[in-house]
mmCIF file of C-alpha atoms in Angstrom:
data_model
loop_
_atom_site.group_PDB
_atom_site.id
_atom_site.type_symbol
_atom_site.label_atom_id
_atom_site.label_comp_id
_atom_site.label_asym_id
_atom_site.label_seq_id
_atom_site.Cartn_x
_atom_site.Cartn_y
_atom_site.Cartn_z
ATOM 1 C CA MET A 1389 7.424 -6.122 -19.712
ATOM 2 C CA ALA A 1390 7.839 -7.287 -16.209
ATOM 3 C CA GLU A 1391 10.123 -5.320 -13.772
ATOM 4 C CA SER A 1392 13.811 -6.440 -14.154
ATOM 5 C CA LYS A 1393 15.081 -8.657 -11.393
ATOM 6 C CA GLN A 1394 18.723 -8.221 -10.298
ATOM 7 C CA TYR A 1395 21.240 -10.712 -9.214
ATOM 8 C CA ASP A 1396 24.979 -10.961 -8.749
ATOM 9 C CA VAL A 1397 25.289 -13.621 -11.388
ATOM 10 C CA VAL A 1398 22.918 -15.049 -13.884
ATOM 11 C CA ILE A 1399 23.896 -18.523 -15.360
ATOM 12 C CA ILE A 1400 22.350 -19.257 -18.752
ATOM 13 C CA GLY A 1401 21.954 -22.992 -18.819
ATOM 14 C CA ALA A 1402 21.338 -25.473 -15.994
ATOM 15 C CA GLY A 1403 23.247 -28.501 -17.202
ATOM 16 C CA PRO A 1404 26.000 -30.104 -15.123
ATOM 17 C CA GLY A 1405 28.376 -27.123 -15.786
ATOM 18 C CA GLY A 1406 25.750 -24.461 -15.000
ATOM 19 C CA MET A 1407 24.681 -26.178 -11.851
ATOM 20 C CA THR A 1408 28.251 -26.591 -10.650
ATOM 21 C CA ALA A 1409 28.930 -22.920 -11.307
ATOM 22 C CA ALA A 1410 25.710 -21.973 -9.422
ATOM 23 C CA MET A 1411 26.901 -24.143 -6.504
ATOM 24 C CA TYR A 1412 30.256 -22.508 -6.254
ATOM 25 C CA ALA A 1413 28.956 -19.006 -6.674
ATOM 26 C CA SER A 1414 26.209 -19.297 -4.211
ATOM 27 C CA ARG A 1415 28.511 -20.818 -1.570
ATOM 28 C CA ALA A 1416 30.412 -17.538 -1.841
ATOM 29 C CA ASN A 1417 27.229 -15.720 -0.771
ATOM 30 C CA LEU A 1418 26.482 -14.398 -4.244
ATOM 31 C CA SER A 1419 22.873 -14.207 -5.436
ATOM 32 C CA VAL A 1420 22.544 -16.579 -8.321
ATOM 33 C CA LEU A 1421 19.882 -17.317 -10.901
ATOM 34 C CA MET A 1422 20.050 -20.356 -13.218
ATOM 35 C CA LEU A 1423 18.047 -19.856 -16.470
ATOM 36 C CA ASP A 1424 17.293 -22.724 -18.837
ATOM 37 C CA ARG A 1425 15.062 -23.381 -21.826
ATOM 38 C CA GLY A 1426 14.044 -26.746 -20.346
ATOM 39 C CA ILE A 1427 14.276 -28.760 -17.124
ATOM 40 C CA TYR A 1428 17.425 -28.612 -15.194
ATOM 41 C CA GLY A 1429 20.050 -31.241 -16.116
ATOM 42 C CA GLY A 1430 20.242 -30.653 -19.833
ATOM 43 C CA ASN A 1431 21.236 -33.768 -21.757
ATOM 44 C CA LEU A 1432 21.495 -35.760 -18.507
ATOM 45 C CA ASN A 1433 17.709 -36.188 -18.799
ATOM 46 C CA ASN A 1434 18.174 -37.963 -22.127
ATOM 47 C CA THR A 1435 20.732 -40.375 -20.876
ATOM 48 C CA ALA A 1436 19.571 -43.609 -19.374
ATOM 49 C CA GLU A 1437 22.825 -44.731 -17.715
ATOM 50 C CA ILE A 1438 26.032 -42.955 -17.121
ATOM 51 C CA GLU A 1439 29.049 -45.174 -16.341
ATOM 52 C CA ASN A 1440 31.984 -42.774 -16.870
ATOM 53 C CA TYR A 1441 31.509 -40.199 -14.116
ATOM 54 C CA THR A 1442 33.732 -40.315 -11.155
ATOM 55 C CA GLY A 1443 32.216 -41.515 -7.870
ATOM 56 C CA PHE A 1444 29.453 -43.696 -9.718
ATOM 57 C CA LYS A 1445 29.839 -47.125 -11.104
ATOM 58 C CA SER A 1446 26.506 -46.433 -12.860
ATOM 59 C CA VAL A 1447 23.962 -43.638 -12.380
ATOM 60 C CA LYS A 1448 20.828 -42.767 -14.243
ATOM 61 C CA GLY A 1449 21.042 -39.391 -15.986
ATOM 62 C CA PRO A 1450 17.848 -37.877 -14.495
ATOM 63 C CA GLU A 1451 18.947 -39.113 -11.019
ATOM 64 C CA LEU A 1452 22.326 -37.410 -11.298
ATOM 65 C CA ALA A 1453 20.631 -34.298 -12.668
ATOM 66 C CA GLN A 1454 18.366 -34.193 -9.515
ATOM 67 C CA GLN A 1455 21.383 -34.613 -7.165
ATOM 68 C CA MET A 1456 23.201 -31.929 -8.901
ATOM 69 C CA TYR A 1457 20.226 -29.559 -8.785
ATOM 70 C CA GLU A 1458 19.827 -30.125 -5.088
ATOM 71 C CA GLY A 1459 23.539 -29.370 -4.582
ATOM 72 C CA ALA A 1460 23.287 -26.262 -6.718
ATOM 73 C CA THR A 1461 20.267 -24.809 -4.869
ATOM 74 C CA GLN A 1462 21.212 -25.727 -1.234
ATOM 75 C CA PHE A 1463 23.017 -22.349 -0.856
ATOM 76 C CA GLY A 1464 20.252 -20.194 -2.249
ATOM 77 C CA ALA A 1465 20.716 -20.388 -5.954
ATOM 78 C CA GLU A 1466 17.377 -20.117 -7.866
ATOM 79 C CA TYR A 1467 16.153 -21.660 -11.084
ATOM 80 C CA ALA A 1468 13.773 -20.163 -13.679
ATOM 81 C CA TYR A 1469 12.440 -21.278 -17.121
ATOM 82 C CA GLY A 1470 13.030 -19.230 -20.179
ATOM 83 C CA THR A 1471 15.039 -19.133 -23.495
ATOM 84 C CA VAL A 1472 17.481 -16.234 -23.442
ATOM 85 C CA THR A 1473 17.101 -14.186 -26.560
ATOM 86 C CA LYS A 1474 19.680 -11.446 -25.959
ATOM 87 C CA VAL A 1475 22.295 -10.207 -23.533
ATOM 88 C CA ASP A 1476 23.002 -6.440 -23.524
ATOM 89 C CA LEU A 1477 25.760 -4.606 -21.832
ATOM 90 C CA ASP A 1478 24.893 -1.574 -19.554
ATOM 91 C CA GLY A 1479 27.941 -0.357 -17.796
ATOM 92 C CA ASP A 1480 28.984 -2.811 -15.156
ATOM 93 C CA LEU A 1481 25.558 -4.559 -15.472
ATOM 94 C CA LYS A 1482 24.414 -7.054 -17.986
ATOM 95 C CA LYS A 1483 20.750 -7.282 -19.084
ATOM 96 C CA ILE A 1484 19.357 -10.564 -19.978
ATOM 97 C CA THR A 1485 16.131 -10.863 -21.975
ATOM 98 C CA THR A 1486 14.111 -14.026 -22.424
ATOM 99 C CA ASP A 1487 11.261 -15.227 -24.657
ATOM 100 C CA MET A 1488 8.939 -15.215 -21.554
ATOM 101 C CA ASP A 1489 9.043 -11.366 -21.561
ATOM 102 C CA GLU A 1490 11.208 -11.383 -18.504
ATOM 103 C CA THR A 1491 14.350 -9.468 -17.951
ATOM 104 C CA TYR A 1492 17.029 -9.916 -15.511
ATOM 105 C CA THR A 1493 20.268 -7.795 -14.704
ATOM 106 C CA ALA A 1494 23.467 -9.183 -13.241
ATOM 107 C CA LYS A 1495 27.043 -8.135 -12.503
ATOM 108 C CA ALA A 1496 28.220 -11.328 -14.186
ATOM 109 C CA VAL A 1497 26.916 -13.787 -16.664
ATOM 110 C CA VAL A 1498 28.023 -17.451 -17.206
ATOM 111 C CA ILE A 1499 27.118 -18.905 -20.613
ATOM 112 C CA ALA A 1500 26.421 -22.587 -20.235
ATOM 113 C CA THR A 1501 24.070 -23.188 -23.144
ATOM 114 C CA GLY A 1502 25.927 -26.037 -24.543
ATOM 115 C CA SER A 1503 25.873 -27.471 -28.044
ATOM 116 C CA ASP A 1504 23.590 -29.833 -29.921
ATOM 117 C CA GLN A 1505 24.377 -32.609 -32.351
ATOM 118 C CA ARG A 1506 23.614 -32.232 -35.963
ATOM 119 C CA HIS A 1507 21.066 -34.908 -36.894
ATOM 120 C CA LEU A 1508 20.653 -36.913 -40.138
ATOM 121 C CA ASN A 1509 16.863 -36.106 -40.042
ATOM 122 C CA VAL A 1510 15.936 -39.424 -41.584
ATOM 123 C CA PRO A 1511 13.121 -41.872 -40.620
ATOM 124 C CA GLY A 1512 13.853 -43.845 -37.417
ATOM 125 C CA GLU A 1513 16.513 -41.546 -36.022
ATOM 126 C CA GLU A 1514 14.267 -39.967 -33.389
ATOM 127 C CA GLU A 1515 12.252 -43.167 -32.880
ATOM 128 C CA PHE A 1516 15.291 -45.259 -31.888
ATOM 129 C CA GLY A 1517 17.048 -42.603 -29.825
ATOM 130 C CA GLY A 1518 18.329 -44.394 -26.800
ATOM 131 C CA ARG A 1519 17.459 -47.725 -28.341
ATOM 132 C CA GLY A 1520 20.520 -48.139 -30.647
ATOM 133 C CA VAL A 1521 20.914 -44.615 -31.998
ATOM 134 C CA SER A 1522 23.612 -42.555 -30.098
ATOM 135 C CA TYR A 1523 25.713 -39.453 -30.615
ATOM 136 C CA CYS A 1524 28.367 -40.285 -28.068
ATOM 137 C CA ALA A 1525 30.755 -43.317 -28.226
ATOM 138 C CA VAL A 1526 32.309 -42.625 -24.819
ATOM 139 C CA CYS A 1527 28.791 -42.422 -23.235
ATOM 140 C CA ASP A 1528 27.150 -45.424 -24.797
ATOM 141 C CA GLY A 1529 29.765 -47.570 -26.357
ATOM 142 C CA ALA A 1530 29.955 -49.972 -23.435
ATOM 143 C CA PHE A 1531 26.372 -51.084 -24.053
ATOM 144 C CA PHE A 1532 27.500 -52.652 -27.424
ATOM 145 C CA LYS A 1533 30.221 -55.047 -26.525
ATOM 146 C CA GLU A 1534 30.906 -57.492 -29.306
ATOM 147 C CA LYS A 1535 28.246 -56.100 -31.572
ATOM 148 C CA HIS A 1536 28.289 -54.695 -35.028
ATOM 149 C CA LEU A 1537 28.162 -50.928 -35.017
ATOM 150 C CA ILE A 1538 27.648 -48.389 -37.852
ATOM 151 C CA VAL A 1539 29.307 -44.951 -37.504
ATOM 152 C CA VAL A 1540 27.860 -42.231 -39.833
ATOM 153 C CA GLY A 1541 30.211 -39.407 -40.794
ATOM 154 C CA GLY A 1542 33.522 -38.677 -42.577
ATOM 155 C CA GLY A 1543 35.233 -36.094 -40.321
ATOM 156 C CA ASP A 1544 37.847 -36.430 -37.559
ATOM 157 C CA ALA A 1545 35.242 -37.155 -34.972
ATOM 158 C CA ALA A 1546 33.684 -39.992 -36.831
ATOM 159 C CA VAL A 1547 36.975 -41.683 -37.411
ATOM 160 C CA GLU A 1548 38.241 -41.126 -33.881
ATOM 161 C CA GLU A 1549 34.955 -42.329 -32.287
ATOM 162 C CA GLY A 1550 34.935 -45.341 -34.780
ATOM 163 C CA VAL A 1551 38.358 -46.443 -33.663
ATOM 164 C CA TYR A 1552 37.370 -45.961 -30.020
ATOM 165 C CA LEU A 1553 34.305 -48.253 -30.598
ATOM 166 C CA THR A 1554 36.570 -51.060 -31.986
ATOM 167 C CA GLN A 1555 37.803 -51.594 -28.394
ATOM 168 C CA LEU A 1556 34.249 -52.698 -27.561
ATOM 169 C CA ALA A 1557 32.488 -53.783 -30.655
ATOM 170 C CA SER A 1558 33.133 -56.870 -32.777
ATOM 171 C CA LYS A 1559 33.093 -54.676 -35.971
ATOM 172 C CA VAL A 1560 32.652 -50.966 -36.897
ATOM 173 C CA THR A 1561 31.511 -49.810 -40.221
ATOM 174 C CA VAL A 1562 31.942 -46.167 -41.016
ATOM 175 C CA LEU A 1563 29.673 -44.860 -43.686
ATOM 176 C CA VAL A 1564 31.076 -41.822 -45.487
ATOM 177 C CA ARG A 1565 28.939 -39.689 -47.955
ATOM 178 C CA ARG A 1566 31.920 -38.655 -50.012
ATOM 179 C CA ASP A 1567 34.551 -40.749 -51.932
ATOM 180 C CA GLU A 1568 37.242 -39.902 -49.410
ATOM 181 C CA LEU A 1569 37.817 -39.127 -45.717
ATOM 182 C CA ARG A 1570 38.541 -35.635 -44.413
ATOM 183 C CA ALA A 1571 40.405 -37.509 -41.664
ATOM 184 C CA GLU A 1572 43.254 -39.863 -41.691
ATOM 185 C CA ALA A 1573 42.045 -43.418 -41.297
ATOM 186 C CA MET A 1574 43.925 -45.642 -38.935
ATOM 187 C CA ASN A 1575 44.774 -49.201 -39.759
ATOM 188 C CA ASN A 1576 42.524 -51.488 -37.752
ATOM 189 C CA ASP A 1577 41.142 -54.732 -38.766
ATOM 190 C CA LYS A 1578 37.857 -54.250 -36.909
ATOM 191 C CA ILE A 1579 37.013 -51.111 -38.786
ATOM 192 C CA GLU A 1580 35.711 -50.863 -42.350
ATOM 193 C CA PHE A 1581 35.010 -47.657 -44.374
ATOM 194 C CA VAL A 1582 32.292 -47.437 -47.009
ATOM 195 C CA TYR A 1583 32.337 -44.504 -49.269
ATOM 196 C CA ASN A 1584 29.761 -42.627 -51.229
ATOM 197 C CA THR A 1585 27.057 -43.854 -48.862
ATOM 198 C CA SER A 1586 24.305 -41.995 -47.185
ATOM 199 C CA VAL A 1587 21.843 -43.290 -44.528
ATOM 200 C CA THR A 1588 18.235 -42.852 -45.727
ATOM 201 C CA GLU A 1589 16.546 -44.584 -42.802
ATOM 202 C CA ILE A 1590 17.298 -46.242 -39.546
ATOM 203 C CA VAL A 1591 15.369 -49.476 -39.056
ATOM 204 C CA GLY A 1592 14.445 -51.756 -36.106
ATOM 205 C CA ASP A 1593 12.045 -53.868 -34.282
ATOM 206 C CA ASP A 1594 9.886 -53.021 -31.271
ATOM 207 C CA ILE A 1595 12.915 -52.952 -29.031
ATOM 208 C CA LYS A 1596 16.068 -51.770 -30.771
ATOM 209 C CA VAL A 1597 17.951 -50.831 -33.966
ATOM 210 C CA THR A 1598 18.513 -53.706 -36.382
ATOM 211 C CA GLY A 1599 20.152 -51.850 -39.280
ATOM 212 C CA VAL A 1600 20.044 -48.966 -41.776
ATOM 213 C CA LYS A 1601 18.869 -48.280 -45.209
ATOM 214 C CA THR A 1602 21.514 -46.761 -47.502
ATOM 215 C CA HIS A 1603 21.869 -44.954 -50.706
ATOM 216 C CA ASN A 1604 25.023 -44.943 -53.003
ATOM 217 C CA ASN A 1605 25.664 -41.455 -54.032
ATOM 218 C CA LYS A 1606 27.666 -42.464 -56.992
ATOM 219 C CA THR A 1607 25.736 -45.382 -58.480
ATOM 220 C CA GLY A 1608 22.253 -44.526 -57.215
ATOM 221 C CA GLU A 1609 21.825 -47.937 -55.713
ATOM 222 C CA ASP A 1610 19.842 -48.472 -52.590
ATOM 223 C CA GLY A 1611 20.689 -51.067 -50.018
ATOM 224 C CA GLU A 1612 20.371 -52.169 -46.382
ATOM 225 C CA MET A 1613 22.975 -52.945 -43.787
ATOM 226 C CA ALA A 1614 22.385 -54.934 -40.496
ATOM 227 C CA ALA A 1615 23.693 -53.436 -37.307
ATOM 228 C CA ASP A 1616 23.142 -53.361 -33.552
ATOM 229 C CA GLY A 1617 23.722 -49.677 -33.217
ATOM 230 C CA VAL A 1618 24.179 -46.455 -35.100
ATOM 231 C CA PHE A 1619 26.567 -43.741 -33.883
ATOM 232 C CA ILE A 1620 25.974 -40.378 -35.687
ATOM 233 C CA TYR A 1621 28.875 -37.906 -36.095
ATOM 234 C CA VAL A 1622 27.962 -35.280 -38.698
ATOM 235 C CA GLY A 1623 28.947 -32.374 -36.497
ATOM 236 C CA ASN A 1624 27.928 -30.265 -33.509
ATOM 237 C CA PHE A 1625 26.723 -26.682 -33.357
ATOM 238 C CA PRO A 1626 26.873 -24.208 -30.402
ATOM 239 C CA MET A 1627 23.700 -22.791 -28.878
ATOM 240 C CA THR A 1628 25.049 -19.295 -29.105
ATOM 241 C CA ALA A 1629 22.582 -17.307 -31.342
ATOM 242 C CA ALA A 1630 21.610 -14.995 -28.338
ATOM 243 C CA PHE A 1631 25.202 -13.757 -27.841
ATOM 244 C CA LYS A 1632 26.164 -12.718 -31.467
ATOM 245 C CA ASN A 1633 26.030 -9.112 -30.478
ATOM 246 C CA LEU A 1634 28.722 -9.501 -27.793
ATOM 247 C CA ASP A 1635 31.748 -10.164 -30.208
ATOM 248 C CA ILE A 1636 32.800 -13.166 -28.156
ATOM 249 C CA LEU A 1637 32.260 -15.986 -30.766
ATOM 250 C CA ASP A 1638 34.578 -17.488 -33.226
ATOM 251 C CA ASP A 1639 33.821 -18.035 -36.988
ATOM 252 C CA GLN A 1640 31.982 -21.244 -36.107
ATOM 253 C CA GLY A 1641 29.871 -19.732 -33.349
ATOM 254 C CA TRP A 1642 31.696 -21.204 -30.359
ATOM 255 C CA VAL A 1643 32.435 -18.938 -27.367
ATOM 256 C CA LYS A 1644 36.057 -17.984 -27.079
ATOM 257 C CA THR A 1645 37.460 -18.139 -23.481
ATOM 258 C CA ASP A 1646 40.786 -18.321 -21.799
ATOM 259 C CA GLU A 1647 41.761 -21.041 -19.267
ATOM 260 C CA ARG A 1648 39.759 -19.228 -16.540
ATOM 261 C CA MET A 1649 36.557 -19.237 -18.615
ATOM 262 C CA ARG A 1650 36.727 -15.627 -19.200
ATOM 263 C CA THR A 1651 35.537 -14.108 -22.536
ATOM 264 C CA ALA A 1652 36.674 -10.885 -24.132
ATOM 265 C CA VAL A 1653 33.910 -9.053 -22.273
ATOM 266 C CA PRO A 1654 34.629 -8.494 -18.576
ATOM 267 C CA GLY A 1655 32.098 -10.167 -16.325
ATOM 268 C CA ILE A 1656 30.914 -12.644 -19.014
ATOM 269 C CA PHE A 1657 32.235 -16.212 -18.745
ATOM 270 C CA ALA A 1658 31.478 -19.403 -20.770
ATOM 271 C CA ILE A 1659 31.752 -23.027 -19.817
ATOM 272 C CA GLY A 1660 31.189 -26.622 -21.034
ATOM 273 C CA ASP A 1661 30.135 -27.628 -24.588
ATOM 274 C CA VAL A 1662 29.483 -23.974 -25.703
ATOM 275 C CA ARG A 1663 33.224 -23.654 -25.959
ATOM 276 C CA GLU A 1664 35.395 -25.376 -28.611
ATOM 277 C CA THR A 1665 36.610 -28.320 -26.598
ATOM 278 C CA PRO A 1666 38.064 -31.734 -27.416
ATOM 279 C CA LEU A 1667 35.745 -33.631 -25.008
ATOM 280 C CA ARG A 1668 32.136 -32.964 -24.285
ATOM 281 C CA GLN A 1669 31.458 -34.860 -21.120
ATOM 282 C CA VAL A 1670 29.783 -34.339 -17.821
ATOM 283 C CA ALA A 1671 33.173 -34.356 -16.068
ATOM 284 C CA THR A 1672 34.657 -31.613 -18.357
ATOM 285 C CA ALA A 1673 31.513 -29.429 -17.984
ATOM 286 C CA VAL A 1674 31.654 -29.764 -14.072
ATOM 287 C CA GLY A 1675 35.417 -28.711 -14.149
ATOM 288 C CA ASP A 1676 34.594 -25.703 -16.176
ATOM 289 C CA GLY A 1677 31.818 -24.786 -13.923
ATOM 290 C CA ALA A 1678 33.916 -24.945 -10.759
ATOM 291 C CA ILE A 1679 36.423 -22.687 -12.313
ATOM 292 C CA ALA A 1680 33.743 -20.187 -13.525
ATOM 293 C CA GLY A 1681 32.056 -20.154 -10.128
ATOM 294 C CA GLN A 1682 35.340 -19.218 -8.434
ATOM 295 C CA GLN A 1683 36.159 -16.601 -11.103
ATOM 296 C CA VAL A 1684 32.845 -15.044 -10.907
ATOM 297 C CA TYR A 1685 33.346 -14.408 -7.182
ATOM 298 C CA GLN A 1686 36.735 -12.945 -7.805
ATOM 299 C CA TYR A 1687 35.378 -10.724 -10.600
ATOM 300 C CA ILE A 1688 32.465 -9.359 -8.354
ATOM 301 C CA LYS A 1689 34.793 -8.942 -5.424
ATOM 302 C CA SER A 1690 37.030 -6.823 -7.593
ATOM 303 C CA MET A 1691 34.112 -4.462 -8.333
ATOM 304 C CA ALA A 1692 33.463 -3.628 -4.607
#
């Protein structure tokens, strides 16, 4: 194993929140490393256009990621590739181990690994990603004005996002696997609920989604439904497997923090989508990152 490299703070995850935390911490003259399992920017790199981030009427996701990265590294913060497999506590220092056989030590750690959407894992879902398949109504709903949209899911999120989409779409059809909703449906003449129905395939042409193939879980009947877009809400899961040994997760695997992004372990903070939060957006992650960057500085200063 290579010799351990030491920093004041290691930020695990280089999405919008992680890059913001890096900028704030490095501006305070802390040595900072951002570790990520992919290219910096996270899900920004999978987003064609962003129209709900303050300061931009519209900006391409990869372009915003690049600007954030340049801002994050201008005061000396570094970036390295690697998937963190474990964080161990060693007195005042934290030891971070990656799958690249690298180890790092730090006085403070910021967990910014985010969450991922649960997928249907049906044919066409991956193929039409960004071409009619979406997991974020706030992000992509504006691209489907006066269109017929299908929302897949029966929980609170599916209903809330479906109702949100009725402000933009001509009609929204919510497909629910069960025979009832786990959420309270709102009265809205632009939204329809279809029960006992699963999506078996997402279909389309060379350009975009044109509909879905369905299966009735009660009658066994197969069918097809035309649509201009498919929004999938079957749950999110936190990317927190590497932190199970720290006793900072709730029963669902989300990191528990206070309003200052502090976990139950001194010197370990968490920001953005990896926390249980009502809104997973660039703006909220950036806000968390700013708080964490300032709190990291205060924590390290108190150690002196």
